[in-house]
Amino acid sequence: MQTTNHIMMIRPVNFSFNAETAVNNAFQVAGAAEQAQEKAQQEFDRFVALLQQNGIDVTVINDSPEPYTPDSIFPNNWVSFHEDGRVVLYPMFAPNRRAERKPGVLTTIFKRFSHSTIIDLTEAEKENRFLEGTGSMVLDRENKITYACLSPRTEKNLVEDFAEKLGYTAVCFRSVDKNGQEIYHTNVMMCIADRYAVICMDSIPDASEKQLVEDAIKNSSKQLITISLDQMNSFAGNMLQVRNAAGQTFLVMSSQAYHSLTPEQISQLESFNPILHSDLRTIETNGGGSARCMMAEIFLPESAS
């Protein structure tokens, strides 16, 4: 199944602009907000409330003040949970992000959900090789395709290693913003849902790679919905489809992303599912990530107890 009703989110205690990630994240803005932690916590709480009001199950885990982890609000980069019970841990580019892999987080999840195997890819950090989870890779879980735009945070060999271990086909390509800078994470330029895909095709400069991606999406029977470079810059690619306990699907995004869309695009998306959006401006400007980055999907089976 492409969507899940179970989401893990980490409530921040030390959220701030992270200079270690800003070196290759053009979406971050230094000094974008005073009281960033306080504002981010308010945005986080409103976002969680919106999801829960629509019947989406959210496991909220409070971050710990130590070790210092200013980007802990984006847990999908260091862990992914799969329906066959496997859990994958990922190698992270920024040293202070590696500390986000706090044992207490997994302990909390494993109290409620069953897991079989932990696949630990983090040794690659010692060789300065990185793959930042479902930020680096956008997964078509039903068709077993992983889409990955290559960057300093997304190494092709690691994408292929993940694909081999979990039975996926890797579709790798280059993606750049309007200034020609590499897109740091695939999930800011595309989103795969059950029956459609949202993607900034204009960010893929190579014609053959663009065709490769387009063919993979269309061959998996998904409708292609394109966004512009400016819309991508407003986090319109950073969306996630989720569902509630009743099985109804929603497309979740930030308010900035929503307001960047045209009426035609909104109509297209709403023909598939309702849209949920929340104001995440402080998190987006300081953290360089948006709604999708904040949600780690849990596909693990629930424990019988």
mmCIF file of C-alpha atoms in Angstrom:
data_model
loop_
_atom_site.group_PDB
_atom_site.id
_atom_site.type_symbol
_atom_site.label_atom_id
_atom_site.label_comp_id
_atom_site.label_asym_id
_atom_site.label_seq_id
_atom_site.Cartn_x
_atom_site.Cartn_y
_atom_site.Cartn_z
ATOM 1 C CA MET A 1 0.000 0.000 0.000
ATOM 2 C CA GLN A 2 1.291 3.457 -0.907
ATOM 3 C CA THR A 3 -0.216 5.304 2.061
ATOM 4 C CA THR A 4 -0.320 4.760 5.794
ATOM 5 C CA ASN A 5 -2.497 5.953 8.653
ATOM 6 C CA HIS A 6 0.432 5.909 11.096
ATOM 7 C CA ILE A 7 2.857 8.843 11.242
ATOM 8 C CA MET A 8 5.772 9.531 13.600
ATOM 9 C CA MET A 9 6.634 13.158 14.345
ATOM 10 C CA ILE A 10 9.320 14.621 16.622
ATOM 11 C CA ARG A 11 8.316 17.684 18.659
ATOM 12 C CA PRO A 12 11.287 20.083 18.661
ATOM 13 C CA VAL A 13 13.049 21.480 21.737
ATOM 14 C CA ASN A 14 16.091 23.100 20.069
ATOM 15 C CA PHE A 15 14.860 24.032 16.598
ATOM 16 C CA SER A 16 17.049 26.613 14.846
ATOM 17 C CA PHE A 17 18.884 27.425 11.641
ATOM 18 C CA ASN A 18 21.462 24.670 11.116
ATOM 19 C CA ALA A 19 24.677 25.956 9.539
ATOM 20 C CA GLU A 20 25.911 22.384 8.979
ATOM 21 C CA THR A 21 23.069 21.638 6.560
ATOM 22 C CA ALA A 22 22.904 25.093 4.955
ATOM 23 C CA VAL A 23 26.029 24.437 2.889
ATOM 24 C CA ASN A 24 23.957 22.441 0.401
ATOM 25 C CA ASN A 25 20.353 23.335 1.251
ATOM 26 C CA ALA A 26 19.385 26.431 -0.731
ATOM 27 C CA PHE A 27 15.946 26.434 0.892
ATOM 28 C CA GLN A 28 17.336 27.560 4.253
ATOM 29 C CA VAL A 29 17.475 31.274 5.139
ATOM 30 C CA ALA A 30 19.892 32.378 7.880
ATOM 31 C CA GLY A 31 18.379 34.550 10.594
ATOM 32 C CA ALA A 32 14.918 34.114 9.120
ATOM 33 C CA ALA A 33 13.071 34.305 12.411
ATOM 34 C CA GLU A 34 13.631 35.364 15.966
ATOM 35 C CA GLN A 35 12.236 32.974 18.560
ATOM 36 C CA ALA A 36 12.517 30.184 15.967
ATOM 37 C CA GLN A 37 12.113 27.397 18.538
ATOM 38 C CA GLU A 38 8.962 28.897 20.079
ATOM 39 C CA LYS A 39 7.377 29.583 16.697
ATOM 40 C CA ALA A 40 8.368 26.193 15.307
ATOM 41 C CA GLN A 41 6.797 24.439 18.277
ATOM 42 C CA GLN A 42 3.544 26.346 17.718
ATOM 43 C CA GLU A 43 3.568 25.457 14.012
ATOM 44 C CA PHE A 44 4.303 21.840 14.875
ATOM 45 C CA ASP A 45 1.430 21.598 17.369
ATOM 46 C CA ARG A 46 -1.067 23.146 14.936
ATOM 47 C CA PHE A 47 0.067 20.774 12.201
ATOM 48 C CA VAL A 48 -0.304 17.694 14.424
ATOM 49 C CA ALA A 49 -3.752 18.873 15.526
ATOM 50 C CA LEU A 50 -4.853 19.232 11.891
ATOM 51 C CA LEU A 51 -3.769 15.683 11.106
ATOM 52 C CA GLN A 52 -5.418 14.244 14.199
ATOM 53 C CA GLN A 53 -8.657 16.142 13.571
ATOM 54 C CA ASN A 54 -8.874 14.306 10.257
ATOM 55 C CA GLY A 55 -8.420 10.891 11.833
ATOM 56 C CA ILE A 56 -4.741 10.419 11.028
ATOM 57 C CA ASP A 57 -2.829 8.565 13.729
ATOM 58 C CA VAL A 58 0.229 10.544 14.866
ATOM 59 C CA THR A 59 2.789 9.264 17.349
ATOM 60 C CA VAL A 60 4.385 12.436 18.754
ATOM 61 C CA ILE A 61 7.746 11.959 20.456
ATOM 62 C CA ASN A 62 9.284 14.851 22.356
ATOM 63 C CA ASP A 63 12.879 15.524 21.406
ATOM 64 C CA SER A 64 15.496 15.666 24.156
ATOM 65 C CA PRO A 65 17.600 18.815 24.746
ATOM 66 C CA GLU A 66 20.804 16.735 24.640
ATOM 67 C CA PRO A 67 22.448 15.943 22.359
ATOM 68 C CA TYR A 68 21.813 19.153 20.437
ATOM 69 C CA THR A 69 19.751 18.302 17.330
ATOM 70 C CA PRO A 70 18.310 21.434 15.676
ATOM 71 C CA ASP A 71 16.799 19.453 12.771
ATOM 72 C CA SER A 72 15.179 16.635 14.753
ATOM 73 C CA ILE A 73 11.800 17.869 13.476
ATOM 74 C CA PHE A 74 12.660 16.088 10.175
ATOM 75 C CA PRO A 75 12.850 12.399 11.240
ATOM 76 C CA ASN A 76 12.150 10.911 7.801
ATOM 77 C CA ASN A 77 15.809 11.486 6.903
ATOM 78 C CA TRP A 78 17.332 9.043 9.388
ATOM 79 C CA VAL A 79 14.800 6.194 9.544
ATOM 80 C CA SER A 80 12.166 4.436 7.448
ATOM 81 C CA PHE A 81 9.664 1.786 8.541
ATOM 82 C CA HIS A 82 8.473 -0.866 6.076
ATOM 83 C CA GLU A 83 5.431 -3.119 5.951
ATOM 84 C CA ASP A 84 7.490 -6.325 5.982
ATOM 85 C CA GLY A 85 8.797 -5.335 9.419
ATOM 86 C CA ARG A 86 12.145 -3.990 8.268
ATOM 87 C CA VAL A 87 13.546 -0.717 9.594
ATOM 88 C CA VAL A 88 16.304 1.160 7.753
ATOM 89 C CA LEU A 89 18.762 3.574 9.388
ATOM 90 C CA TYR A 90 20.471 6.051 7.072
ATOM 91 C CA PRO A 91 23.850 7.830 6.831
ATOM 92 C CA MET A 92 23.465 11.589 7.354
ATOM 93 C CA PHE A 93 25.528 14.390 5.829
ATOM 94 C CA ALA A 94 25.616 16.783 8.827
ATOM 95 C CA PRO A 95 27.369 15.465 11.970
ATOM 96 C CA ASN A 96 24.828 17.127 14.265
ATOM 97 C CA ARG A 97 22.015 15.361 12.400
ATOM 98 C CA ARG A 98 23.536 11.940 13.065
ATOM 99 C CA ALA A 99 22.743 12.500 16.737
ATOM 100 C CA GLU A 100 19.019 12.443 15.859
ATOM 101 C CA ARG A 101 19.201 8.640 15.875
ATOM 102 C CA LYS A 102 18.261 8.530 19.545
ATOM 103 C CA PRO A 103 17.503 5.030 20.870
ATOM 104 C CA GLY A 104 14.469 6.262 22.788
ATOM 105 C CA VAL A 105 12.678 7.117 19.544
ATOM 106 C CA LEU A 106 12.828 3.563 18.222
ATOM 107 C CA THR A 107 12.022 2.164 21.669
ATOM 108 C CA THR A 108 8.796 4.179 21.676
ATOM 109 C CA ILE A 109 7.832 2.966 18.198
ATOM 110 C CA PHE A 110 8.678 -0.667 18.947
ATOM 111 C CA LYS A 111 6.380 -0.661 21.978
ATOM 112 C CA ARG A 112 3.429 -0.389 19.605
ATOM 113 C CA PHE A 113 4.691 -1.786 16.296
ATOM 114 C CA SER A 114 6.448 -5.033 15.407
ATOM 115 C CA HIS A 115 9.749 -5.059 13.556
ATOM 116 C CA SER A 116 11.830 -7.918 12.178
ATOM 117 C CA THR A 117 15.175 -6.571 10.996
ATOM 118 C CA ILE A 118 17.122 -3.327 11.267
ATOM 119 C CA ILE A 119 19.128 -2.549 8.146
ATOM 120 C CA ASP A 120 21.872 -0.172 9.244
ATOM 121 C CA LEU A 121 23.482 1.815 6.426
ATOM 122 C CA THR A 122 25.133 4.354 8.735
ATOM 123 C CA GLU A 123 28.672 2.926 8.371
ATOM 124 C CA ALA A 124 28.824 4.823 5.074
ATOM 125 C CA GLU A 125 29.205 8.058 7.082
ATOM 126 C CA LYS A 126 32.812 7.065 7.810
ATOM 127 C CA GLU A 127 33.465 7.197 4.059
ATOM 128 C CA ASN A 128 31.541 10.471 3.591
ATOM 129 C CA ARG A 129 28.815 8.683 1.666
ATOM 130 C CA PHE A 130 25.235 9.660 2.408
ATOM 131 C CA LEU A 131 21.626 8.663 1.814
ATOM 132 C CA GLU A 132 19.082 10.617 3.831
ATOM 133 C CA GLY A 133 16.070 8.339 3.949
ATOM 134 C CA THR A 134 12.808 9.341 2.332
ATOM 135 C CA GLY A 135 14.242 12.790 1.807
ATOM 136 C CA SER A 136 16.874 11.401 -0.553
ATOM 137 C CA MET A 137 14.451 8.857 -2.005
ATOM 138 C CA VAL A 138 10.784 9.150 -2.910
ATOM 139 C CA LEU A 139 9.308 5.663 -2.759
ATOM 140 C CA ASP A 140 6.629 4.192 -4.953
ATOM 141 C CA ARG A 141 5.931 1.442 -2.457
ATOM 142 C CA GLU A 142 3.341 -0.399 -4.544
ATOM 143 C CA ASN A 143 5.449 -0.589 -7.698
ATOM 144 C CA LYS A 144 8.750 -0.910 -5.790
ATOM 145 C CA ILE A 145 10.437 2.069 -7.457
ATOM 146 C CA THR A 146 12.734 4.467 -5.633
ATOM 147 C CA TYR A 147 13.196 7.863 -7.271
ATOM 148 C CA ALA A 148 16.388 9.677 -6.270
ATOM 149 C CA CYS A 149 17.915 12.929 -7.454
ATOM 150 C CA LEU A 150 21.639 12.617 -6.799
ATOM 151 C CA SER A 151 23.369 15.215 -4.621
ATOM 152 C CA PRO A 152 26.002 15.445 -1.868
ATOM 153 C CA ARG A 153 23.365 13.878 0.393
ATOM 154 C CA THR A 154 22.231 11.155 -2.015
ATOM 155 C CA GLU A 155 24.884 8.794 -3.376
ATOM 156 C CA LYS A 156 23.937 6.574 -6.287
ATOM 157 C CA ASN A 157 25.659 3.435 -4.950
ATOM 158 C CA LEU A 158 23.738 3.734 -1.689
ATOM 159 C CA VAL A 159 20.447 4.227 -3.530
ATOM 160 C CA GLU A 160 21.191 1.050 -5.486
ATOM 161 C CA ASP A 161 22.210 -0.764 -2.285
ATOM 162 C CA PHE A 162 18.887 0.190 -0.674
ATOM 163 C CA ALA A 163 17.019 -0.908 -3.812
ATOM 164 C CA GLU A 164 18.754 -4.280 -3.875
ATOM 165 C CA LYS A 165 18.167 -4.956 -0.184
ATOM 166 C CA LEU A 166 14.478 -4.032 -0.256
ATOM 167 C CA GLY A 167 13.556 -5.241 -3.731
ATOM 168 C CA TYR A 168 13.139 -1.862 -5.431
ATOM 169 C CA THR A 169 14.153 -0.562 -8.852
ATOM 170 C CA ALA A 170 16.274 2.608 -8.616
ATOM 171 C CA VAL A 171 15.511 5.568 -10.882
ATOM 172 C CA CYS A 172 18.380 8.040 -10.415
ATOM 173 C CA PHE A 173 18.732 11.458 -12.025
ATOM 174 C CA ARG A 174 20.028 14.991 -11.511
ATOM 175 C CA SER A 175 17.781 17.833 -10.422
ATOM 176 C CA VAL A 176 18.635 21.539 -10.038
ATOM 177 C CA ASP A 177 16.893 24.715 -8.927
ATOM 178 C CA LYS A 178 16.490 27.827 -11.091
ATOM 179 C CA ASN A 179 20.015 28.943 -10.103
ATOM 180 C CA GLY A 180 21.495 25.656 -11.269
ATOM 181 C CA GLN A 181 22.213 24.400 -7.748
ATOM 182 C CA GLU A 182 21.629 20.712 -7.082
ATOM 183 C CA ILE A 183 18.382 19.908 -5.282
ATOM 184 C CA TYR A 184 19.467 18.568 -1.900
ATOM 185 C CA HIS A 185 16.563 16.128 -1.420
ATOM 186 C CA THR A 186 14.298 14.409 -3.922
ATOM 187 C CA ASN A 187 11.234 14.987 -1.757
ATOM 188 C CA VAL A 188 11.327 18.737 -2.352
ATOM 189 C CA MET A 189 10.878 18.278 -6.107
ATOM 190 C CA MET A 190 8.454 15.340 -6.286
ATOM 191 C CA CYS A 191 5.744 13.408 -4.457
ATOM 192 C CA ILE A 192 4.375 9.963 -5.311
ATOM 193 C CA ALA A 193 0.772 9.232 -4.323
ATOM 194 C CA ASP A 194 -1.470 6.248 -4.998
ATOM 195 C CA ARG A 195 -2.845 7.352 -8.390
ATOM 196 C CA TYR A 196 -0.784 10.428 -9.265
ATOM 197 C CA ALA A 197 2.638 12.026 -8.979
ATOM 198 C CA VAL A 198 3.488 15.692 -8.380
ATOM 199 C CA ILE A 199 6.861 16.648 -9.837
ATOM 200 C CA CYS A 200 8.914 19.610 -11.028
ATOM 201 C CA MET A 201 10.018 18.251 -14.397
ATOM 202 C CA ASP A 202 11.691 21.582 -15.211
ATOM 203 C CA SER A 203 14.264 20.837 -12.505
ATOM 204 C CA ILE A 204 15.653 17.852 -14.453
ATOM 205 C CA PRO A 205 18.057 19.371 -17.017
ATOM 206 C CA ASP A 206 19.020 16.206 -18.896
ATOM 207 C CA ALA A 207 16.417 15.250 -21.524
ATOM 208 C CA SER A 208 17.104 11.515 -21.307
ATOM 209 C CA GLU A 209 16.833 11.517 -17.508
ATOM 210 C CA LYS A 210 13.633 13.548 -17.713
ATOM 211 C CA GLN A 211 12.210 10.945 -20.086
ATOM 212 C CA LEU A 212 13.369 8.140 -17.787
ATOM 213 C CA VAL A 213 11.489 9.637 -14.840
ATOM 214 C CA GLU A 214 8.380 10.453 -16.870
ATOM 215 C CA ASP A 215 8.251 6.934 -18.326
ATOM 216 C CA ALA A 216 8.638 5.331 -14.882
ATOM 217 C CA ILE A 217 5.735 7.388 -13.510
ATOM 218 C CA LYS A 218 3.444 6.799 -16.479
ATOM 219 C CA ASN A 219 4.279 3.088 -16.705
ATOM 220 C CA SER A 220 3.156 2.773 -13.081
ATOM 221 C CA SER A 221 -0.267 4.117 -14.131
ATOM 222 C CA LYS A 222 -0.003 7.390 -12.261
ATOM 223 C CA GLN A 223 -1.249 10.729 -13.551
ATOM 224 C CA LEU A 224 1.551 13.276 -13.887
ATOM 225 C CA ILE A 225 0.879 16.665 -12.279
ATOM 226 C CA THR A 226 3.706 19.121 -12.928
ATOM 227 C CA ILE A 227 4.765 22.091 -10.826
ATOM 228 C CA SER A 228 7.066 24.976 -11.755
ATOM 229 C CA LEU A 229 10.495 25.823 -10.364
ATOM 230 C CA ASP A 230 8.961 28.725 -8.416
ATOM 231 C CA GLN A 231 6.291 26.438 -6.969
ATOM 232 C CA MET A 232 8.964 23.933 -6.014
ATOM 233 C CA ASN A 233 10.781 26.750 -4.240
ATOM 234 C CA SER A 234 7.591 27.274 -2.217
ATOM 235 C CA PHE A 235 7.738 23.592 -1.177
ATOM 236 C CA ALA A 236 4.943 22.495 -3.519
ATOM 237 C CA GLY A 237 6.887 19.279 -4.176
ATOM 238 C CA ASN A 238 7.210 18.530 -0.468
ATOM 239 C CA MET A 239 3.851 16.828 -0.027
ATOM 240 C CA LEU A 240 2.784 13.473 1.386
ATOM 241 C CA GLN A 241 -0.376 11.469 0.833
ATOM 242 C CA VAL A 242 -1.669 9.858 4.014
ATOM 243 C CA ARG A 243 -4.896 8.181 5.029
ATOM 244 C CA ASN A 244 -7.050 8.013 8.123
ATOM 245 C CA ALA A 245 -8.445 5.057 10.016
ATOM 246 C CA ALA A 246 -11.504 5.005 7.745
ATOM 247 C CA GLY A 247 -9.272 4.642 4.680
ATOM 248 C CA GLN A 248 -9.825 8.152 3.322
ATOM 249 C CA THR A 249 -6.724 9.645 1.713
ATOM 250 C CA PHE A 250 -5.488 13.223 2.068
ATOM 251 C CA LEU A 251 -2.657 15.164 0.465
ATOM 252 C CA VAL A 252 -0.725 17.021 3.167
ATOM 253 C CA MET A 253 1.375 20.126 2.501
ATOM 254 C CA SER A 254 2.257 23.519 3.963
ATOM 255 C CA SER A 255 0.122 26.599 3.464
ATOM 256 C CA GLN A 256 2.946 28.207 1.497
ATOM 257 C CA ALA A 257 2.893 25.241 -0.884
ATOM 258 C CA TYR A 258 -0.894 25.318 -1.161
ATOM 259 C CA HIS A 259 -1.053 29.022 -1.965
ATOM 260 C CA SER A 260 1.601 28.630 -4.664
ATOM 261 C CA LEU A 261 -0.634 26.238 -6.614
ATOM 262 C CA THR A 262 -2.926 27.364 -9.420
ATOM 263 C CA PRO A 263 -6.699 26.774 -9.191
ATOM 264 C CA GLU A 264 -6.308 24.170 -11.940
ATOM 265 C CA GLN A 265 -3.643 22.260 -9.997
ATOM 266 C CA ILE A 266 -5.728 22.369 -6.818
ATOM 267 C CA SER A 267 -8.731 21.068 -8.747
ATOM 268 C CA GLN A 268 -6.621 18.265 -10.215
ATOM 269 C CA LEU A 269 -5.324 17.227 -6.801
ATOM 270 C CA GLU A 270 -8.728 17.485 -5.122
ATOM 271 C CA SER A 271 -10.196 15.188 -7.761
ATOM 272 C CA PHE A 272 -8.119 12.471 -6.082
ATOM 273 C CA ASN A 273 -8.295 13.497 -2.408
ATOM 274 C CA PRO A 274 -8.896 16.457 -0.080
ATOM 275 C CA ILE A 275 -5.907 18.708 0.665
ATOM 276 C CA LEU A 276 -4.760 19.491 4.204
ATOM 277 C CA HIS A 277 -2.379 22.405 4.715
ATOM 278 C CA SER A 278 -0.886 24.216 7.692
ATOM 279 C CA ASP A 279 1.358 27.262 8.142
ATOM 280 C CA LEU A 280 4.957 26.061 8.547
ATOM 281 C CA ARG A 281 6.805 29.227 7.516
ATOM 282 C CA THR A 282 9.276 29.336 10.429
ATOM 283 C CA ILE A 283 10.153 25.659 9.977
ATOM 284 C CA GLU A 284 10.502 26.087 6.211
ATOM 285 C CA THR A 285 12.730 29.153 6.268
ATOM 286 C CA ASN A 286 15.075 28.111 9.076
ATOM 287 C CA GLY A 287 15.028 24.357 8.443
ATOM 288 C CA GLY A 288 14.791 24.262 4.659
ATOM 289 C CA GLY A 289 12.195 21.482 4.879
ATOM 290 C CA SER A 290 8.421 21.384 4.959
ATOM 291 C CA ALA A 291 5.402 19.179 5.676
ATOM 292 C CA ARG A 292 6.610 15.954 4.101
ATOM 293 C CA CYS A 293 9.991 16.158 5.860
ATOM 294 C CA MET A 294 8.248 16.318 9.244
ATOM 295 C CA MET A 295 6.364 13.036 8.816
ATOM 296 C CA ALA A 296 8.023 9.632 9.090
ATOM 297 C CA GLU A 297 5.571 7.054 7.760
ATOM 298 C CA ILE A 298 5.118 3.899 9.832
ATOM 299 C CA PHE A 299 4.209 0.877 7.704
ATOM 300 C CA LEU A 300 5.222 -1.662 10.367
ATOM 301 C CA PRO A 301 2.529 -4.107 11.513
ATOM 302 C CA GLU A 302 0.982 -3.221 14.845
ATOM 303 C CA SER A 303 1.941 -5.455 17.737
ATOM 304 C CA ALA A 304 -0.633 -8.057 18.763
ATOM 305 C CA SER A 305 -0.437 -7.151 22.458
#
